[in-house]
Amino acid sequence: MKTKSTLRSQPLTMRCTLHQIPRLPFTRSRRTSFLPASRRSLCAARQIQGPIGVEEFRKQAMEKNEPLLIKGQQEASQAMTKWFEFHPVPRTINKTAVALSEHFTHPFDVKMVPYELTVPTWRPRGFDGDNVDRFISWMAKTQIGWPHLWLSSYLHDIKQQLGDEYDEHHRFLRFEAPISLMSAALRYNAVKVSFQRVTQLYIAQAPISDLPATLQGDVATPEIVLKAGKGDVYGSSIWLGLEPTYTPWHCDPNPNYFCQIYGEKVIRLLPPGLGKSLFRKVQAELGQTGSSTIRGDEMMQGEERTLLTTKVWTEEAPEEMMEVDVSQGDSLFIPKGWWHSVKSVDYKGDLNGSVNWWFR
């Protein structure tokens, strides 16, 4: 274990960063996505340079019971090196594209995993059509490998549940499908310009325990999770999605050790009392009395999502709001009961991947 003198840590003090609200919904700012950041300064979590060991983590995170960003901790490093690969895409504007590697897909291709699909409400000026429908048609026509024709019909039937008309709110579905659906979407996006790509397709909270044995070893439970607390691990998940990915405002009943394995995410947090107050304020404005501990699809669509997004991700956010950028190889400790919302930094249909453990 490294000593204090050998840790290349930044001062463990609160710092603030300034982010601007984009003038237009879709500029090339790294902060655009669907959820612009606020115009004023925000406090950021304490940050330390990793890798760090169990004792240092216990001292800096568990004992203080506040968020801690560990830069370069490199948890799940086997997943980072084995699950993703780049390949050239000739005769397109994209010189290279990321794909799920054969190491990941070969034992996992027909495994059913939980997906979320949010149908975007925006359409670029002059663009007509639905990218999900275009993707469905592409799968039916290409028929590369056995899954495509079946997946095309399967996804078409699922999407029919949304109906044909859009309203002012996001349209959201949860369903199960094989991992090959994500592989197909990545191949489709590789040959499309950004506004034609499938976005917001998310393998969300897929239990690590459901992975094939060959892949579970790539995301072995970190020593910090096993030894920094009581050794109780309540759950673990992988999160693989086409940006923008989004997790709404919520809190967890156990500490959360969150690790980024591909791409970059930004997380906003408030301590338990302030986070719950923000949630209750939104409920009051909507005339609702929803539970702050049992959350359902209402978090992902409709007025509640829209208003919570405004209160968390715009300049209406409380002055105590904390913001953290988590890059590939970084880990973030989120204490028990801290409210948070998570989104990808980018929005152009690229892959984003994370893994996390709930423990105490």
Short mmCIF file of C-alpha atoms in Angstrom, two decimals:
data_model
loop_
_atom_site.label_atom_id
_atom_site.label_comp_id
_atom_site.label_asym_id
_atom_site.label_seq_id
_atom_site.Cartn_x
_atom_site.Cartn_y
_atom_site.Cartn_z
CA MET A 1 0.00 0.00 0.00
CA LYS A 2 1.25 3.49 -0.78
CA THR A 3 1.97 5.86 2.04
CA LYS A 4 0.80 9.46 2.24
CA SER A 5 4.18 10.67 1.04
CA THR A 6 3.99 8.62 -2.14
CA LEU A 7 0.39 9.43 -3.05
CA ARG A 8 0.15 11.96 -5.86
CA SER A 9 -3.03 13.38 -4.44
CA GLN A 10 -4.60 16.74 -5.00
CA PRO A 11 -5.51 18.78 -1.93
CA LEU A 12 -8.57 17.24 -0.34
CA THR A 13 -10.57 20.45 -0.37
CA MET A 14 -13.73 21.56 -2.09
CA ARG A 15 -13.13 23.12 -5.49
CA CYS A 16 -15.51 24.66 -7.99
CA THR A 17 -15.75 24.51 -11.75
CA LEU A 18 -17.66 26.71 -14.18
CA HIS A 19 -19.83 25.28 -16.94
CA GLN A 20 -21.90 27.22 -19.44
CA ILE A 21 -25.43 26.52 -20.69
CA PRO A 22 -25.21 26.05 -24.46
CA ARG A 23 -27.12 28.61 -26.50
CA LEU A 24 -28.59 25.88 -28.71
CA PRO A 25 -29.73 22.37 -27.77
CA PHE A 26 -27.07 20.72 -29.92
CA THR A 27 -23.74 22.48 -30.22
CA ARG A 28 -20.37 20.77 -30.25
CA SER A 29 -19.70 21.59 -26.60
CA ARG A 30 -18.65 18.58 -24.51
CA ARG A 31 -21.42 19.59 -22.12
CA THR A 32 -24.33 19.53 -24.52
CA SER A 33 -25.98 16.10 -24.47
CA PHE A 34 -29.70 16.57 -23.75
CA LEU A 35 -29.02 17.98 -20.31
CA PRO A 36 -26.98 21.21 -20.24
CA ALA A 37 -25.01 22.07 -17.15
CA SER A 38 -25.66 25.21 -15.17
CA ARG A 39 -24.15 28.60 -15.88
CA ARG A 40 -22.84 29.27 -12.38
CA SER A 41 -20.05 27.62 -10.44
CA LEU A 42 -20.58 24.20 -8.88
CA CYS A 43 -18.69 22.50 -6.09
CA ALA A 44 -16.81 19.33 -6.99
CA ALA A 45 -16.07 16.25 -4.96
CA ARG A 46 -12.77 15.72 -3.23
CA GLN A 47 -10.30 14.13 -5.59
CA ILE A 48 -7.22 11.98 -5.09
CA GLN A 49 -4.78 10.44 -7.54
CA GLY A 50 -4.86 6.66 -7.57
CA PRO A 51 -4.30 3.88 -7.38
CA ILE A 52 -4.91 3.75 -3.63
CA GLY A 53 -5.25 0.81 -1.27
CA VAL A 54 -7.89 -0.30 1.19
CA GLU A 55 -6.61 1.64 4.21
CA GLU A 56 -6.31 4.92 2.32
CA PHE A 57 -9.78 4.44 0.85
CA ARG A 58 -11.22 3.72 4.29
CA LYS A 59 -9.60 6.86 5.70
CA GLN A 60 -10.45 9.21 2.83
CA ALA A 61 -13.91 7.92 1.85
CA MET A 62 -15.61 5.58 4.32
CA GLU A 63 -14.67 7.45 7.49
CA LYS A 64 -15.51 10.87 6.04
CA ASN A 65 -18.77 9.54 4.53
CA GLU A 66 -18.61 11.91 1.57
CA PRO A 67 -17.97 11.40 -2.16
CA LEU A 68 -14.42 10.76 -3.30
CA LEU A 69 -13.16 10.66 -6.90
CA ILE A 70 -10.13 8.41 -7.38
CA LYS A 71 -8.37 9.29 -10.63
CA GLY A 72 -6.75 6.41 -12.46
CA GLN A 73 -7.79 3.74 -9.97
CA GLN A 74 -8.05 1.30 -12.90
CA GLU A 75 -10.61 -1.08 -11.44
CA ALA A 76 -12.00 -3.62 -13.92
CA SER A 77 -8.90 -3.11 -16.05
CA GLN A 78 -9.45 -6.48 -17.76
CA ALA A 79 -12.83 -5.28 -19.01
CA MET A 80 -11.28 -2.06 -20.29
CA THR A 81 -8.71 -3.93 -22.34
CA LYS A 82 -10.75 -6.99 -23.44
CA TRP A 83 -14.35 -5.86 -23.97
CA PHE A 84 -13.87 -3.14 -26.61
CA GLU A 85 -12.07 -2.95 -29.92
CA PHE A 86 -11.64 -0.44 -32.73
CA HIS A 87 -11.88 -1.19 -36.42
CA PRO A 88 -11.65 0.94 -39.58
CA VAL A 89 -14.82 1.97 -41.36
CA PRO A 90 -13.98 2.56 -45.04
CA ARG A 91 -15.84 5.02 -47.23
CA THR A 92 -17.54 6.79 -44.31
CA ILE A 93 -16.94 9.98 -42.36
CA ASN A 94 -15.97 7.87 -39.32
CA LYS A 95 -12.38 6.68 -39.70
CA THR A 96 -12.67 4.17 -36.86
CA ALA A 97 -15.50 2.82 -34.75
CA VAL A 98 -15.71 1.05 -31.42
CA ALA A 99 -17.30 -2.38 -31.19
CA LEU A 100 -17.82 -5.01 -28.54
CA SER A 101 -15.00 -7.51 -28.88
CA GLU A 102 -15.41 -11.18 -29.71
CA HIS A 103 -14.07 -11.93 -26.23
CA PHE A 104 -17.18 -10.21 -24.86
CA THR A 105 -19.81 -11.25 -27.41
CA HIS A 106 -18.84 -14.85 -28.15
CA PRO A 107 -19.99 -16.32 -24.83
CA PHE A 108 -22.65 -13.67 -24.38
CA ASP A 109 -24.25 -13.14 -27.79
CA VAL A 110 -27.59 -14.82 -27.10
CA LYS A 111 -27.78 -13.95 -23.40
CA MET A 112 -30.88 -11.88 -22.60
CA VAL A 113 -30.05 -8.70 -20.69
CA PRO A 114 -32.16 -5.75 -19.48
CA TYR A 115 -32.37 -2.82 -21.89
CA GLU A 116 -33.81 0.66 -21.65
CA LEU A 117 -34.85 2.58 -24.76
CA THR A 118 -35.68 6.27 -24.64
CA VAL A 119 -37.02 7.59 -27.92
CA PRO A 120 -35.63 11.10 -28.43
CA THR A 121 -38.10 13.94 -28.86
CA TRP A 122 -35.68 16.08 -30.89
CA ARG A 123 -35.15 15.98 -34.64
CA PRO A 124 -32.53 18.05 -36.45
CA ARG A 125 -33.96 20.75 -38.69
CA GLY A 126 -34.86 19.32 -42.07
CA PHE A 127 -34.54 15.71 -40.90
CA ASP A 128 -37.57 13.50 -41.21
CA GLY A 129 -37.91 10.01 -39.85
CA ASP A 130 -37.15 7.91 -36.80
CA ASN A 131 -33.64 6.54 -36.26
CA VAL A 132 -34.91 3.49 -34.41
CA ASP A 133 -37.18 2.63 -37.36
CA ARG A 134 -34.24 3.13 -39.73
CA PHE A 135 -32.14 0.81 -37.58
CA ILE A 136 -34.91 -1.81 -37.61
CA SER A 137 -35.10 -1.64 -41.41
CA TRP A 138 -31.31 -1.86 -41.70
CA MET A 139 -31.22 -5.04 -39.61
CA ALA A 140 -33.96 -6.62 -41.74
CA LYS A 141 -32.07 -5.81 -44.96
CA THR A 142 -28.51 -6.67 -43.96
CA GLN A 143 -29.23 -10.05 -42.35
CA ILE A 144 -25.60 -10.38 -41.25
CA GLY A 145 -25.61 -13.44 -39.04
CA TRP A 146 -28.60 -15.19 -37.57
CA PRO A 147 -29.76 -12.53 -35.07
CA HIS A 148 -30.49 -9.62 -37.37
CA LEU A 149 -33.75 -10.66 -38.96
CA TRP A 150 -35.17 -11.87 -35.65
CA LEU A 151 -33.93 -8.75 -33.81
CA SER A 152 -35.50 -6.51 -36.42
CA SER A 153 -38.92 -8.07 -35.88
CA TYR A 154 -38.45 -8.21 -32.11
CA LEU A 155 -37.46 -4.55 -31.74
CA HIS A 156 -40.26 -3.48 -34.09
CA ASP A 157 -42.82 -5.22 -31.89
CA ILE A 158 -41.37 -3.63 -28.75
CA LYS A 159 -41.34 -0.15 -30.22
CA GLN A 160 -44.96 -0.48 -31.28
CA GLN A 161 -45.83 -0.09 -27.59
CA LEU A 162 -44.83 3.57 -27.86
CA GLY A 163 -47.35 4.33 -30.57
CA ASP A 164 -46.74 6.39 -33.67
CA GLU A 165 -46.99 9.91 -32.26
CA TYR A 166 -44.45 11.84 -30.21
CA ASP A 167 -45.42 14.18 -27.40
CA GLU A 168 -43.39 16.76 -25.54
CA HIS A 169 -41.93 14.18 -23.15
CA HIS A 170 -39.47 11.34 -23.55
CA ARG A 171 -40.95 7.97 -24.48
CA PHE A 172 -39.43 5.15 -22.46
CA LEU A 173 -39.44 1.34 -22.57
CA ARG A 174 -37.80 -1.42 -20.57
CA PHE A 175 -37.38 -4.83 -22.19
CA GLU A 176 -34.99 -7.78 -22.47
CA ALA A 177 -32.99 -8.62 -25.58
CA PRO A 178 -29.72 -10.38 -26.48
CA ILE A 179 -26.39 -8.59 -26.27
CA SER A 180 -26.29 -8.95 -30.06
CA LEU A 181 -28.77 -6.06 -30.26
CA MET A 182 -26.13 -3.68 -28.88
CA SER A 183 -23.51 -5.13 -31.22
CA ALA A 184 -25.82 -4.55 -34.19
CA ALA A 185 -26.55 -0.98 -33.10
CA LEU A 186 -22.83 -0.23 -32.89
CA ARG A 187 -22.31 -1.57 -36.43
CA TYR A 188 -25.21 0.55 -37.65
CA ASN A 189 -23.94 3.72 -35.96
CA ALA A 190 -20.44 3.20 -37.37
CA VAL A 191 -21.65 3.98 -40.89
CA LYS A 192 -24.02 6.84 -40.00
CA VAL A 193 -23.47 10.53 -39.33
CA SER A 194 -24.22 11.58 -35.77
CA PHE A 195 -27.81 12.79 -36.26
CA GLN A 196 -28.79 9.52 -37.97
CA ARG A 197 -27.55 7.19 -35.22
CA VAL A 198 -29.45 5.19 -32.67
CA THR A 199 -29.08 6.80 -29.25
CA GLN A 200 -30.32 6.17 -25.71
CA LEU A 201 -30.27 2.38 -26.04
CA TYR A 202 -28.93 1.23 -22.70
CA ILE A 203 -28.03 -2.11 -21.12
CA ALA A 204 -28.82 -0.78 -17.67
CA GLN A 205 -28.11 -2.47 -14.35
CA ALA A 206 -27.35 -5.91 -15.78
CA PRO A 207 -26.11 -7.99 -12.79
CA ILE A 208 -22.47 -9.07 -13.00
CA SER A 209 -23.57 -12.39 -11.55
CA ASP A 210 -25.56 -13.00 -14.77
CA LEU A 211 -22.46 -12.70 -16.95
CA PRO A 212 -20.81 -15.82 -18.33
CA ALA A 213 -18.05 -17.06 -16.03
CA THR A 214 -15.37 -16.04 -18.52
CA LEU A 215 -16.47 -12.42 -18.25
CA GLN A 216 -17.11 -12.24 -14.52
CA GLY A 217 -13.38 -12.45 -13.96
CA ASP A 218 -12.90 -9.29 -16.04
CA VAL A 219 -14.97 -7.36 -13.49
CA ALA A 220 -13.91 -9.11 -10.30
CA THR A 221 -15.09 -7.40 -7.11
CA PRO A 222 -12.42 -4.83 -6.12
CA GLU A 223 -10.47 -5.36 -2.93
CA ILE A 224 -11.75 -2.00 -1.71
CA VAL A 225 -15.34 -3.25 -1.90
CA LEU A 226 -14.50 -6.50 -0.14
CA LYS A 227 -12.27 -5.13 2.63
CA ALA A 228 -12.90 -1.44 3.29
CA GLY A 229 -16.20 -2.04 5.08
CA LYS A 230 -17.92 -5.08 6.55
CA GLY A 231 -17.43 -7.15 3.42
CA ASP A 232 -21.14 -7.21 2.55
CA VAL A 233 -21.71 -6.86 -1.22
CA TYR A 234 -25.39 -6.26 -2.00
CA GLY A 235 -25.23 -6.13 -5.76
CA SER A 236 -23.19 -5.23 -8.81
CA SER A 237 -24.04 -4.17 -12.35
CA ILE A 238 -22.68 -3.36 -15.77
CA TRP A 239 -23.99 -0.37 -17.74
CA LEU A 240 -23.36 -0.29 -21.52
CA GLY A 241 -25.19 2.22 -23.64
CA LEU A 242 -25.32 4.40 -26.73
CA GLU A 243 -24.87 8.01 -25.67
CA PRO A 244 -26.54 9.98 -24.33
CA THR A 245 -27.00 7.68 -21.35
CA TYR A 246 -28.96 8.99 -18.38
CA THR A 247 -29.85 7.87 -14.87
CA PRO A 248 -32.34 10.14 -13.07
CA TRP A 249 -32.25 11.66 -9.59
CA HIS A 250 -32.28 8.95 -6.91
CA CYS A 251 -30.48 7.65 -3.83
CA ASP A 252 -29.16 4.19 -2.94
CA PRO A 253 -29.69 2.39 0.39
CA ASN A 254 -26.02 1.28 0.41
CA PRO A 255 -22.66 2.86 -0.51
CA ASN A 256 -21.91 2.76 -4.22
CA TYR A 257 -18.46 2.18 -5.77
CA PHE A 258 -18.80 3.38 -9.37
CA CYS A 259 -16.10 2.72 -11.99
CA GLN A 260 -15.93 4.02 -15.56
CA ILE A 261 -14.61 1.50 -18.09
CA TYR A 262 -15.28 3.31 -21.38
CA GLY A 263 -16.13 6.92 -22.27
CA GLU A 264 -16.88 9.62 -19.74
CA LYS A 265 -19.78 10.43 -17.43
CA VAL A 266 -20.70 13.43 -15.30
CA ILE A 267 -22.48 12.97 -11.98
CA ARG A 268 -24.31 15.51 -9.82
CA LEU A 269 -24.83 14.83 -6.11
CA LEU A 270 -26.37 16.19 -2.92
CA PRO A 271 -26.19 14.84 0.64
CA PRO A 272 -29.25 12.90 1.91
CA GLY A 273 -31.25 15.74 3.45
CA LEU A 274 -30.74 18.24 0.64
CA GLY A 275 -31.30 15.60 -2.05
CA LYS A 276 -34.57 14.50 -0.52
CA SER A 277 -35.70 18.12 -0.14
CA LEU A 278 -35.12 18.71 -3.86
CA PHE A 279 -37.13 15.58 -4.66
CA ARG A 280 -39.98 16.65 -2.35
CA LYS A 281 -40.00 20.10 -3.93
CA VAL A 282 -40.52 18.55 -7.37
CA GLN A 283 -43.25 16.28 -6.03
CA ALA A 284 -45.03 19.27 -4.50
CA GLU A 285 -44.86 21.23 -7.76
CA LEU A 286 -46.39 18.23 -9.58
CA GLY A 287 -49.02 17.69 -6.89
CA GLN A 288 -47.67 14.20 -6.20
CA THR A 289 -46.54 12.23 -3.16
CA GLY A 290 -44.22 9.70 -4.77
CA SER A 291 -41.84 7.53 -2.77
CA SER A 292 -38.22 8.64 -2.56
CA THR A 293 -37.03 5.05 -2.05
CA ILE A 294 -39.15 3.03 -4.50
CA ARG A 295 -38.76 4.52 -7.97
CA GLY A 296 -40.25 3.31 -11.23
CA ASP A 297 -40.59 4.32 -14.87
CA GLU A 298 -41.91 7.75 -13.86
CA MET A 299 -38.27 8.71 -13.27
CA MET A 300 -37.51 8.16 -16.96
CA GLN A 301 -40.37 9.92 -18.75
CA GLY A 302 -43.09 12.49 -18.41
CA GLU A 303 -43.36 15.57 -16.23
CA GLU A 304 -41.43 14.17 -13.28
CA ARG A 305 -38.33 13.43 -15.36
CA THR A 306 -38.55 16.81 -17.07
CA LEU A 307 -38.87 18.79 -13.84
CA LEU A 308 -36.22 16.79 -11.96
CA THR A 309 -33.85 17.28 -14.89
CA THR A 310 -34.43 21.03 -14.73
CA LYS A 311 -33.86 21.16 -10.96
CA VAL A 312 -30.68 19.05 -11.13
CA TRP A 313 -28.97 19.92 -14.42
CA THR A 314 -29.69 23.61 -15.04
CA GLU A 315 -28.99 26.82 -13.17
CA GLU A 316 -32.00 26.05 -10.99
CA ALA A 317 -29.83 23.46 -9.19
CA PRO A 318 -29.22 24.20 -5.47
CA GLU A 319 -26.03 26.10 -4.69
CA GLU A 320 -24.78 23.07 -2.74
CA MET A 321 -24.98 20.83 -5.83
CA MET A 322 -21.76 18.86 -6.38
CA GLU A 323 -20.50 17.82 -9.83
CA VAL A 324 -17.94 15.14 -10.73
CA ASP A 325 -16.44 14.15 -14.09
CA VAL A 326 -15.61 10.43 -14.17
CA SER A 327 -13.30 9.38 -17.02
CA GLN A 328 -12.21 5.94 -18.16
CA GLY A 329 -10.20 4.31 -15.38
CA ASP A 330 -11.61 6.57 -12.63
CA SER A 331 -13.64 5.41 -9.63
CA LEU A 332 -16.17 7.37 -7.58
CA PHE A 333 -17.35 6.52 -4.07
CA ILE A 334 -20.96 7.60 -3.47
CA PRO A 335 -21.91 7.27 0.21
CA LYS A 336 -25.13 5.69 1.40
CA GLY A 337 -28.15 7.93 0.93
CA TRP A 338 -26.46 10.57 -1.24
CA TRP A 339 -28.77 11.62 -4.06
CA HIS A 340 -27.29 11.63 -7.54
CA SER A 341 -28.03 11.71 -11.26
CA VAL A 342 -25.69 10.38 -13.96
CA LYS A 343 -25.32 11.20 -17.64
CA SER A 344 -22.78 10.73 -20.38
CA VAL A 345 -20.78 13.76 -21.43
CA ASP A 346 -21.43 13.20 -25.14
CA TYR A 347 -24.64 12.51 -27.06
CA LYS A 348 -23.65 11.28 -30.55
CA GLY A 349 -24.48 7.59 -30.23
CA ASP A 350 -21.02 6.43 -29.15
CA LEU A 351 -20.54 3.65 -26.62
CA ASN A 352 -20.33 4.38 -22.90
CA GLY A 353 -19.58 1.77 -20.23
CA SER A 354 -19.53 1.61 -16.43
CA VAL A 355 -19.60 -0.96 -13.65
CA ASN A 356 -20.55 -0.56 -10.01
CA TRP A 357 -20.87 -2.36 -6.69
CA TRP A 358 -23.23 -1.65 -3.77
CA PHE A 359 -21.67 -2.64 -0.46
CA ARG A 360 -21.13 -1.69 3.16
#
